[in-house]
PDB file of C-alpha atoms in Angstrom:
ATOM      1  CA  UNK E 948      24.826  -2.393   8.788  1.00  0.00           C
ATOM      2  CA  UNK E 949      22.227  -2.307   5.762  1.00  0.00           C
ATOM      3  CA  UNK E 950      18.883  -1.770   6.507  1.00  0.00           C
ATOM      4  CA  UNK E 951      16.224  -3.811   4.710  1.00  0.00           C
ATOM      5  CA  UNK E 952      12.227  -3.184   5.049  1.00  0.00           C
ATOM      6  CA  UNK E 953       9.760  -4.728   4.151  1.00  0.00           C
ATOM      7  CA  UNK E 954       5.646  -4.119   3.830  1.00  0.00           C
ATOM      8  CA  UNK E 955       2.691  -5.773   2.766  1.00  0.00           C
ATOM      9  CA  UNK E 956       2.459  -8.671   0.671  1.00  0.00           C
ATOM     10  CA  UNK E 957       6.323  -9.473   1.082  1.00  0.00           C
ATOM     11  CA  UNK E 958       5.711  -9.021   5.344  1.00  0.00           C
ATOM     12  CA  UNK E 959       3.235 -11.639   4.969  1.00  0.00           C
ATOM     13  CA  UNK E 960       5.317 -14.273   3.759  1.00  0.00           C
ATOM     14  CA  UNK E 961       8.328 -13.537   5.553  1.00  0.00           C
ATOM     15  CA  UNK E 962       6.877 -13.311   8.843  1.00  0.00           C
ATOM     16  CA  UNK E 963       9.045 -10.025   9.540  1.00  0.00           C
ATOM     17  CA  UNK E 964       9.202  -6.667   8.550  1.00  0.00           C
ATOM     18  CA  UNK E 965      12.543  -5.719   8.659  1.00  0.00           C
ATOM     19  CA  UNK E 966      16.389  -6.787   9.163  1.00  0.00           C
ATOM     20  CA  UNK E 967      19.606  -6.309   8.912  1.00  0.00           C
ATOM     21  CA  UNK E 968      22.527  -7.064   6.928  1.00  0.00           C
ATOM     22  CA  UNK E 969      26.190  -6.596   7.725  1.00  0.00           C
ATOM     23  CA  UNK E 970      27.430  -3.951   4.405  1.00  0.00           C
ATOM     24  CA  UNK E 971      30.640  -5.628   2.954  1.00  0.00           C
ATOM     25  CA  UNK E 972      32.966  -3.345   0.843  1.00  0.00           C
ATOM     26  CA  UNK E 973      31.554  -3.533  -3.097  1.00  0.00           C
ATOM     27  CA  UNK E 974      27.949  -4.871  -2.036  1.00  0.00           C
ATOM     28  CA  UNK E 975      25.574  -4.334  -4.560  1.00  0.00           C
ATOM     29  CA  UNK E 976      21.654  -3.955  -4.805  1.00  0.00           C
ATOM     30  CA  UNK E 977      22.177  -7.716  -6.567  1.00  0.00           C
ATOM     31  CA  UNK E 978      23.926  -8.909  -4.303  1.00  0.00           C
ATOM     32  CA  UNK E 979      21.750  -8.484  -1.399  1.00  0.00           C
ATOM     33  CA  UNK E 980      18.462  -9.281  -3.380  1.00  0.00           C
ATOM     34  CA  UNK E 981      20.471 -12.670  -4.454  1.00  0.00           C
ATOM     35  CA  UNK E 982      21.419 -13.181  -1.000  1.00  0.00           C
ATOM     36  CA  UNK E 983      17.737 -12.695   0.704  1.00  0.00           C
ATOM     37  CA  UNK E 984      16.007 -14.473  -2.313  1.00  0.00           C
ATOM     38  CA  UNK E 985      18.146 -18.096  -2.212  1.00  0.00           C
ATOM     39  CA  UNK E 986      16.654 -17.811   2.394  1.00  0.00           C
ATOM     40  CA  UNK E 987      13.187 -16.563   1.304  1.00  0.00           C
ATOM     41  CA  UNK E 988      12.335 -17.686  -2.037  1.00  0.00           C
ATOM     42  CA  UNK E 989       8.684 -17.420  -1.704  1.00  0.00           C
ATOM     43  CA  UNK E 990       8.901 -14.390  -0.404  1.00  0.00           C
ATOM     44  CA  UNK E 991      10.972 -13.118  -3.140  1.00  0.00           C
ATOM     45  CA  UNK E 992       9.052 -14.241  -6.177  1.00  0.00           C
ATOM     46  CA  UNK E 993       6.464 -11.358  -5.298  1.00  0.00           C
ATOM     47  CA  UNK E 994       9.255  -8.878  -4.853  1.00  0.00           C
ATOM     48  CA  UNK E 995       8.653  -6.377  -8.168  1.00  0.00           C
ATOM     49  CA  UNK E 996      10.293  -3.273  -6.814  1.00  0.00           C
ATOM     50  CA  UNK E 997      13.425  -1.989  -4.844  1.00  0.00           C
ATOM     51  CA  UNK E 998      13.932   1.214  -3.075  1.00  0.00           C
ATOM     52  CA  UNK E 999      17.488   2.452  -1.877  1.00  0.00           C
ATOM     53  CA  UNK E1000      16.843   5.694   0.593  1.00  0.00           C
ATOM     54  CA  UNK E1001      12.777   5.989  -0.375  1.00  0.00           C
ATOM     55  CA  UNK E1002      13.532   6.440  -3.783  1.00  0.00           C
ATOM     56  CA  UNK E1003      12.862   3.247  -6.741  1.00  0.00           C
ATOM     57  CA  UNK E1004      16.392   1.652  -8.533  1.00  0.00           C
ATOM     58  CA  UNK E1005      15.910   0.098 -11.624  1.00  0.00           C
ATOM     59  CA  UNK E1006      19.750  -0.519 -11.671  1.00  0.00           C
ATOM     60  CA  UNK E1007      20.649  -3.274  -9.094  1.00  0.00           C
ATOM     61  CA  UNK E1008      24.313  -2.393  -9.985  1.00  0.00           C
ATOM     62  CA  UNK E1009      23.716   0.129  -7.680  1.00  0.00           C
ATOM     63  CA  UNK E1010      26.578  -0.051  -4.423  1.00  0.00           C
ATOM     64  CA  UNK E1011      25.046   0.062  -1.315  1.00  0.00           C
ATOM     65  CA  UNK E1012      26.492   2.012   2.379  1.00  0.00           C
ATOM     66  CA  UNK E1013      27.183   1.203   5.478  1.00  0.00           C
ATOM     67  CA  UNK E1014      23.564   2.364   6.692  1.00  0.00           C
ATOM     68  CA  UNK E1015      21.721   2.450   3.477  1.00  0.00           C
ATOM     69  CA  UNK E1016      18.209   1.484   3.868  1.00  0.00           C
ATOM     70  CA  UNK E1017      16.804  -1.348   1.434  1.00  0.00           C
ATOM     71  CA  UNK E1018      13.431  -1.839   0.574  1.00  0.00           C
ATOM     72  CA  UNK E1019      12.043  -4.808  -1.700  1.00  0.00           C
ATOM     73  CA  UNK E1020       8.144  -4.627  -2.527  1.00  0.00           C
ATOM     74  CA  UNK E1021       5.514  -5.944  -4.384  1.00  0.00           C
ATOM     75  CA  UNK E1022       3.423  -4.632  -6.977  1.00  0.00           C
ATOM     76  CA  UNK E1023       2.064  -2.022  -5.749  1.00  0.00           C
ATOM     77  CA  UNK E1024      -1.938  -1.579  -4.922  1.00  0.00           C
ATOM     78  CA  UNK E1025      -3.019   1.509  -3.545  1.00  0.00           C
ATOM     79  CA  UNK E1026      -6.304   3.857  -4.138  1.00  0.00           C
TER      80      UNK E1026
ATOM     81  CA  UNK N 602      -5.220  24.707   5.448  1.00  0.00           C
ATOM     82  CA  UNK N 603      -4.243  21.052   5.147  1.00  0.00           C
ATOM     83  CA  UNK N 604      -1.505  20.002   2.474  1.00  0.00           C
ATOM     84  CA  UNK N 605      -2.592  19.800  -1.131  1.00  0.00           C
ATOM     85  CA  UNK N 606      -0.674  16.089  -0.945  1.00  0.00           C
ATOM     86  CA  UNK N 607      -1.699  13.893   2.637  1.00  0.00           C
ATOM     87  CA  UNK N 608      -0.840  10.304   3.705  1.00  0.00           C
ATOM     88  CA  UNK N 609      -3.863  10.504   6.891  1.00  0.00           C
ATOM     89  CA  UNK N 610      -6.144   7.935   9.147  1.00  0.00           C
ATOM     90  CA  UNK N 611      -9.347   9.708   9.229  1.00  0.00           C
ATOM     91  CA  UNK N 612     -11.793  10.214   6.282  1.00  0.00           C
ATOM     92  CA  UNK N 613     -11.589  13.629   4.795  1.00  0.00           C
ATOM     93  CA  UNK N 614     -13.926  16.153   3.010  1.00  0.00           C
ATOM     94  CA  UNK N 615     -14.128  16.687  -0.413  1.00  0.00           C
ATOM     95  CA  UNK N 616     -16.083  19.808   0.329  1.00  0.00           C
ATOM     96  CA  UNK N 617     -12.462  20.986   1.693  1.00  0.00           C
ATOM     97  CA  UNK N 618     -10.917  19.727  -0.140  1.00  0.00           C
ATOM     98  CA  UNK N 619     -12.083  21.282  -3.069  1.00  0.00           C
ATOM     99  CA  UNK N 620     -12.410  24.863  -0.957  1.00  0.00           C
ATOM    100  CA  UNK N 621      -8.579  24.459  -1.230  1.00  0.00           C
ATOM    101  CA  UNK N 622      -8.080  23.724  -4.559  1.00  0.00           C
ATOM    102  CA  UNK N 623     -10.434  27.075  -6.024  1.00  0.00           C
ATOM    103  CA  UNK N 624      -8.768  29.279  -3.388  1.00  0.00           C
ATOM    104  CA  UNK N 625      -5.341  28.759  -5.631  1.00  0.00           C
ATOM    105  CA  UNK N 626      -6.403  30.195  -8.149  1.00  0.00           C
ATOM    106  CA  UNK N 627      -9.524  32.862  -9.946  1.00  0.00           C
ATOM    107  CA  UNK N 628      -8.667  31.652 -13.386  1.00  0.00           C
ATOM    108  CA  UNK N 629     -10.039  27.698 -12.212  1.00  0.00           C
ATOM    109  CA  UNK N 630     -12.918  27.070 -14.560  1.00  0.00           C
ATOM    110  CA  UNK N 631     -13.251  23.237 -14.884  1.00  0.00           C
ATOM    111  CA  UNK N 632     -12.559  20.728 -10.995  1.00  0.00           C
ATOM    112  CA  UNK N 633     -12.263  16.711 -12.259  1.00  0.00           C
ATOM    113  CA  UNK N 634     -12.456  15.084  -9.139  1.00  0.00           C
ATOM    114  CA  UNK N 635     -11.778  10.807  -8.449  1.00  0.00           C
ATOM    115  CA  UNK N 636     -12.971   9.203  -4.840  1.00  0.00           C
ATOM    116  CA  UNK N 637     -11.508   5.661  -4.919  1.00  0.00           C
ATOM    117  CA  UNK N 638     -14.262   3.657  -2.480  1.00  0.00           C
ATOM    118  CA  UNK N 639     -14.333   0.437  -0.550  1.00  0.00           C
ATOM    119  CA  UNK N 640     -16.190  -2.181  -2.105  1.00  0.00           C
ATOM    120  CA  UNK N 641     -17.931  -5.370  -0.993  1.00  0.00           C
ATOM    121  CA  UNK N 642     -17.404  -7.699  -3.087  1.00  0.00           C
ATOM    122  CA  UNK N 643     -13.706  -8.042  -5.046  1.00  0.00           C
ATOM    123  CA  UNK N 644     -13.308 -11.523  -7.634  1.00  0.00           C
ATOM    124  CA  UNK N 645     -16.261 -13.111  -6.751  1.00  0.00           C
ATOM    125  CA  UNK N 646     -15.427 -13.277  -3.175  1.00  0.00           C
ATOM    126  CA  UNK N 647     -17.152 -11.028  -0.351  1.00  0.00           C
ATOM    127  CA  UNK N 648     -15.392  -8.549   1.324  1.00  0.00           C
ATOM    128  CA  UNK N 649     -15.811  -7.464   4.844  1.00  0.00           C
ATOM    129  CA  UNK N 650     -12.661  -5.002   5.496  1.00  0.00           C
ATOM    130  CA  UNK N 651      -9.414  -3.787   3.548  1.00  0.00           C
ATOM    131  CA  UNK N 652      -6.951  -2.530   5.113  1.00  0.00           C
ATOM    132  CA  UNK N 653      -3.732  -0.701   4.038  1.00  0.00           C
ATOM    133  CA  UNK N 654       0.085  -1.277   4.579  1.00  0.00           C
ATOM    134  CA  UNK N 655       2.498   1.728   3.123  1.00  0.00           C
ATOM    135  CA  UNK N 656       6.305   2.595   3.039  1.00  0.00           C
ATOM    136  CA  UNK N 657       4.749   5.705   4.125  1.00  0.00           C
ATOM    137  CA  UNK N 658       7.746   8.342   3.643  1.00  0.00           C
ATOM    138  CA  UNK N 659       8.271   6.801  -0.085  1.00  0.00           C
ATOM    139  CA  UNK N 660       4.200   7.415  -0.660  1.00  0.00           C
ATOM    140  CA  UNK N 661       4.458  10.235   0.338  1.00  0.00           C
ATOM    141  CA  UNK N 662       7.534  11.547  -1.895  1.00  0.00           C
ATOM    142  CA  UNK N 663       6.205   9.515  -4.380  1.00  0.00           C
ATOM    143  CA  UNK N 664       2.280  11.629  -4.125  1.00  0.00           C
ATOM    144  CA  UNK N 665       3.581  14.565  -3.808  1.00  0.00           C
ATOM    145  CA  UNK N 666       6.293  13.818  -7.340  1.00  0.00           C
ATOM    146  CA  UNK N 667       3.186  12.637  -8.522  1.00  0.00           C
ATOM    147  CA  UNK N 668       1.242  16.391  -8.286  1.00  0.00           C
ATOM    148  CA  UNK N 669       3.835  17.887  -9.407  1.00  0.00           C
ATOM    149  CA  UNK N 670       4.319  15.900 -12.764  1.00  0.00           C
ATOM    150  CA  UNK N 671       0.530  16.337 -13.100  1.00  0.00           C
ATOM    151  CA  UNK N 672       0.992  20.044 -12.772  1.00  0.00           C
ATOM    152  CA  UNK N 673       3.125  20.575 -15.424  1.00  0.00           C
ATOM    153  CA  UNK N 674       2.266  17.835 -17.722  1.00  0.00           C
ATOM    154  CA  UNK N 675      -1.217  19.245 -18.191  1.00  0.00           C
ATOM    155  CA  UNK N 676      -0.519  22.840 -16.811  1.00  0.00           C
ATOM    156  CA  UNK N 677      -2.926  22.956 -13.630  1.00  0.00           C
ATOM    157  CA  UNK N 678      -3.319  25.438 -11.445  1.00  0.00           C
ATOM    158  CA  UNK N 679      -3.264  23.042  -8.626  1.00  0.00           C
ATOM    159  CA  UNK N 680      -4.257  19.481  -7.462  1.00  0.00           C
ATOM    160  CA  UNK N 681      -4.367  17.496  -4.142  1.00  0.00           C
ATOM    161  CA  UNK N 682      -3.900  13.868  -3.496  1.00  0.00           C
ATOM    162  CA  UNK N 683      -4.814  12.310  -0.231  1.00  0.00           C
ATOM    163  CA  UNK N 684      -4.770   8.532   0.702  1.00  0.00           C
ATOM    164  CA  UNK N 685      -6.304   7.015   3.837  1.00  0.00           C
ATOM    165  CA  UNK N 686      -3.982   4.513   5.675  1.00  0.00           C
ATOM    166  CA  UNK N 687      -6.429   2.560   7.731  1.00  0.00           C
ATOM    167  CA  UNK N 688      -9.042  -0.312   7.635  1.00  0.00           C
ATOM    168  CA  UNK N 689     -11.893   0.791   5.795  1.00  0.00           C
ATOM    169  CA  UNK N 690     -15.653  -1.183   5.244  1.00  0.00           C
ATOM    170  CA  UNK N 691     -17.906  -0.694   2.359  1.00  0.00           C
ATOM    171  CA  UNK N 692     -18.761   2.361   1.073  1.00  0.00           C
ATOM    172  CA  UNK N 693     -15.972   4.146   3.148  1.00  0.00           C
ATOM    173  CA  UNK N 694     -13.670   6.408   1.317  1.00  0.00           C
ATOM    174  CA  UNK N 695      -9.837   5.690   0.309  1.00  0.00           C
ATOM    175  CA  UNK N 696      -8.114   8.195  -1.617  1.00  0.00           C
ATOM    176  CA  UNK N 697      -9.509  11.459  -2.782  1.00  0.00           C
ATOM    177  CA  UNK N 698      -7.776  13.044  -5.939  1.00  0.00           C
ATOM    178  CA  UNK N 699      -8.579  16.646  -7.438  1.00  0.00           C
ATOM    179  CA  UNK N 700      -7.382  18.461 -10.446  1.00  0.00           C
ATOM    180  CA  UNK N 701      -7.598  22.291 -11.433  1.00  0.00           C
ATOM    181  CA  UNK N 702      -7.429  23.714 -14.258  1.00  0.00           C
ATOM    182  CA  UNK N 703      -8.629  26.736 -16.656  1.00  0.00           C
ATOM    183  CA  UNK N 704     -10.534  24.403 -18.733  1.00  0.00           C
ATOM    184  CA  UNK N 705     -12.086  20.784 -17.915  1.00  0.00           C
ATOM    185  CA  UNK N 706     -10.140  18.642 -20.476  1.00  0.00           C
ATOM    186  CA  UNK N 707      -6.587  19.494 -18.925  1.00  0.00           C
ATOM    187  CA  UNK N 708      -8.469  18.958 -15.789  1.00  0.00           C
ATOM    188  CA  UNK N 709     -11.056  15.497 -16.666  1.00  0.00           C
ATOM    189  CA  UNK N 710      -7.375  14.031 -18.526  1.00  0.00           C
ATOM    190  CA  UNK N 711      -4.771  15.279 -15.269  1.00  0.00           C
ATOM    191  CA  UNK N 712      -7.812  13.302 -12.443  1.00  0.00           C
ATOM    192  CA  UNK N 713      -7.802  10.342 -14.392  1.00  0.00           C
ATOM    193  CA  UNK N 714      -3.721  10.427 -15.160  1.00  0.00           C
ATOM    194  CA  UNK N 715      -3.509  10.787 -11.440  1.00  0.00           C
ATOM    195  CA  UNK N 716      -5.332   7.790 -10.331  1.00  0.00           C
ATOM    196  CA  UNK N 717      -3.571   5.628 -12.912  1.00  0.00           C
ATOM    197  CA  UNK N 718       0.378   6.680 -11.770  1.00  0.00           C
ATOM    198  CA  UNK N 719      -1.080   6.749  -8.245  1.00  0.00           C
ATOM    199  CA  UNK N 720      -1.584   2.728  -8.468  1.00  0.00           C
ATOM    200  CA  UNK N 721       2.337   2.606 -10.364  1.00  0.00           C
ATOM    201  CA  UNK N 722       3.965   4.662  -8.630  1.00  0.00           C
ATOM    202  CA  UNK N 723       3.302   5.000  -5.136  1.00  0.00           C
ATOM    203  CA  UNK N 724       3.945   2.354  -2.741  1.00  0.00           C
ATOM    204  CA  UNK N 725       0.695   1.055  -1.138  1.00  0.00           C
ATOM    205  CA  UNK N 726      -0.908  -2.740  -0.619  1.00  0.00           C
ATOM    206  CA  UNK N 727      -4.343  -3.050   0.029  1.00  0.00           C
ATOM    207  CA  UNK N 728      -5.466  -6.228   2.005  1.00  0.00           C
ATOM    208  CA  UNK N 729      -8.944  -7.851   1.611  1.00  0.00           C
ATOM    209  CA  UNK N 730     -10.486  -9.498   4.487  1.00  0.00           C
ATOM    210  CA  UNK N 731     -12.754 -12.014   3.007  1.00  0.00           C
ATOM    211  CA  UNK N 732     -15.195 -14.935   4.607  1.00  0.00           C
ATOM    212  CA  UNK N 733     -12.626 -17.809   2.817  1.00  0.00           C
ATOM    213  CA  UNK N 734      -9.491 -15.686   4.728  1.00  0.00           C
ATOM    214  CA  UNK N 735      -7.546 -12.129   4.083  1.00  0.00           C
ATOM    215  CA  UNK N 736      -5.386 -11.473   0.800  1.00  0.00           C
ATOM    216  CA  UNK N 737      -3.542  -9.182  -0.205  1.00  0.00           C
ATOM    217  CA  UNK N 738      -3.682  -7.259  -4.043  1.00  0.00           C
ATOM    218  CA  UNK N 739      -1.047  -7.205  -5.866  1.00  0.00           C
ATOM    219  CA  UNK N 740      -3.022  -6.014  -8.886  1.00  0.00           C
ATOM    220  CA  UNK N 741      -4.376  -2.775  -9.876  1.00  0.00           C
ATOM    221  CA  UNK N 742      -7.619  -2.695 -11.876  1.00  0.00           C
TER     222      UNK N 742
END
């Protein structure tokens, strides 16, 4: 399974902080993004950044493996 | 001594942070600090509280990397970053940043750079509670 985490404004739009998605061989970050964005378009319209296992990832072609922790995040506003 | 980079609920002591910063070197001739605090007014609305959410593990990693980047980029002797995660009211502290260098220019430039970078690199989100309702901020002025 892939553990997907959400925070702040994305949680508010989704109504959940996390979900688990079955890991399919060869699944990329782009695939996962598109799959979730199709189900939750209102939440994903504010997603600007992705992270895999705590590291921000800009190349969405990266392949995910079983147990990956993926985060889709809105623009940051700390400080 | 407390870690140079921390995320915590409680308020911080600027005196303690500066004392810790100065303890790293007697060569330090300039210290610049930035304190971000909660305002009671934002975008035309009265703000009663500000709360936060964060991707804690990544936020702490990014803040640690940000400190190291600043030390390298500006040849600092040391730097400290503390961010609170709790609910704050107007006037309360949110974030503390300090840069210590041999001279003032590097300290001042690094301090400004660190808070600007923190706002775009560290996964923390701020929610303003107002009489008109709550609103997550997704910009970083």
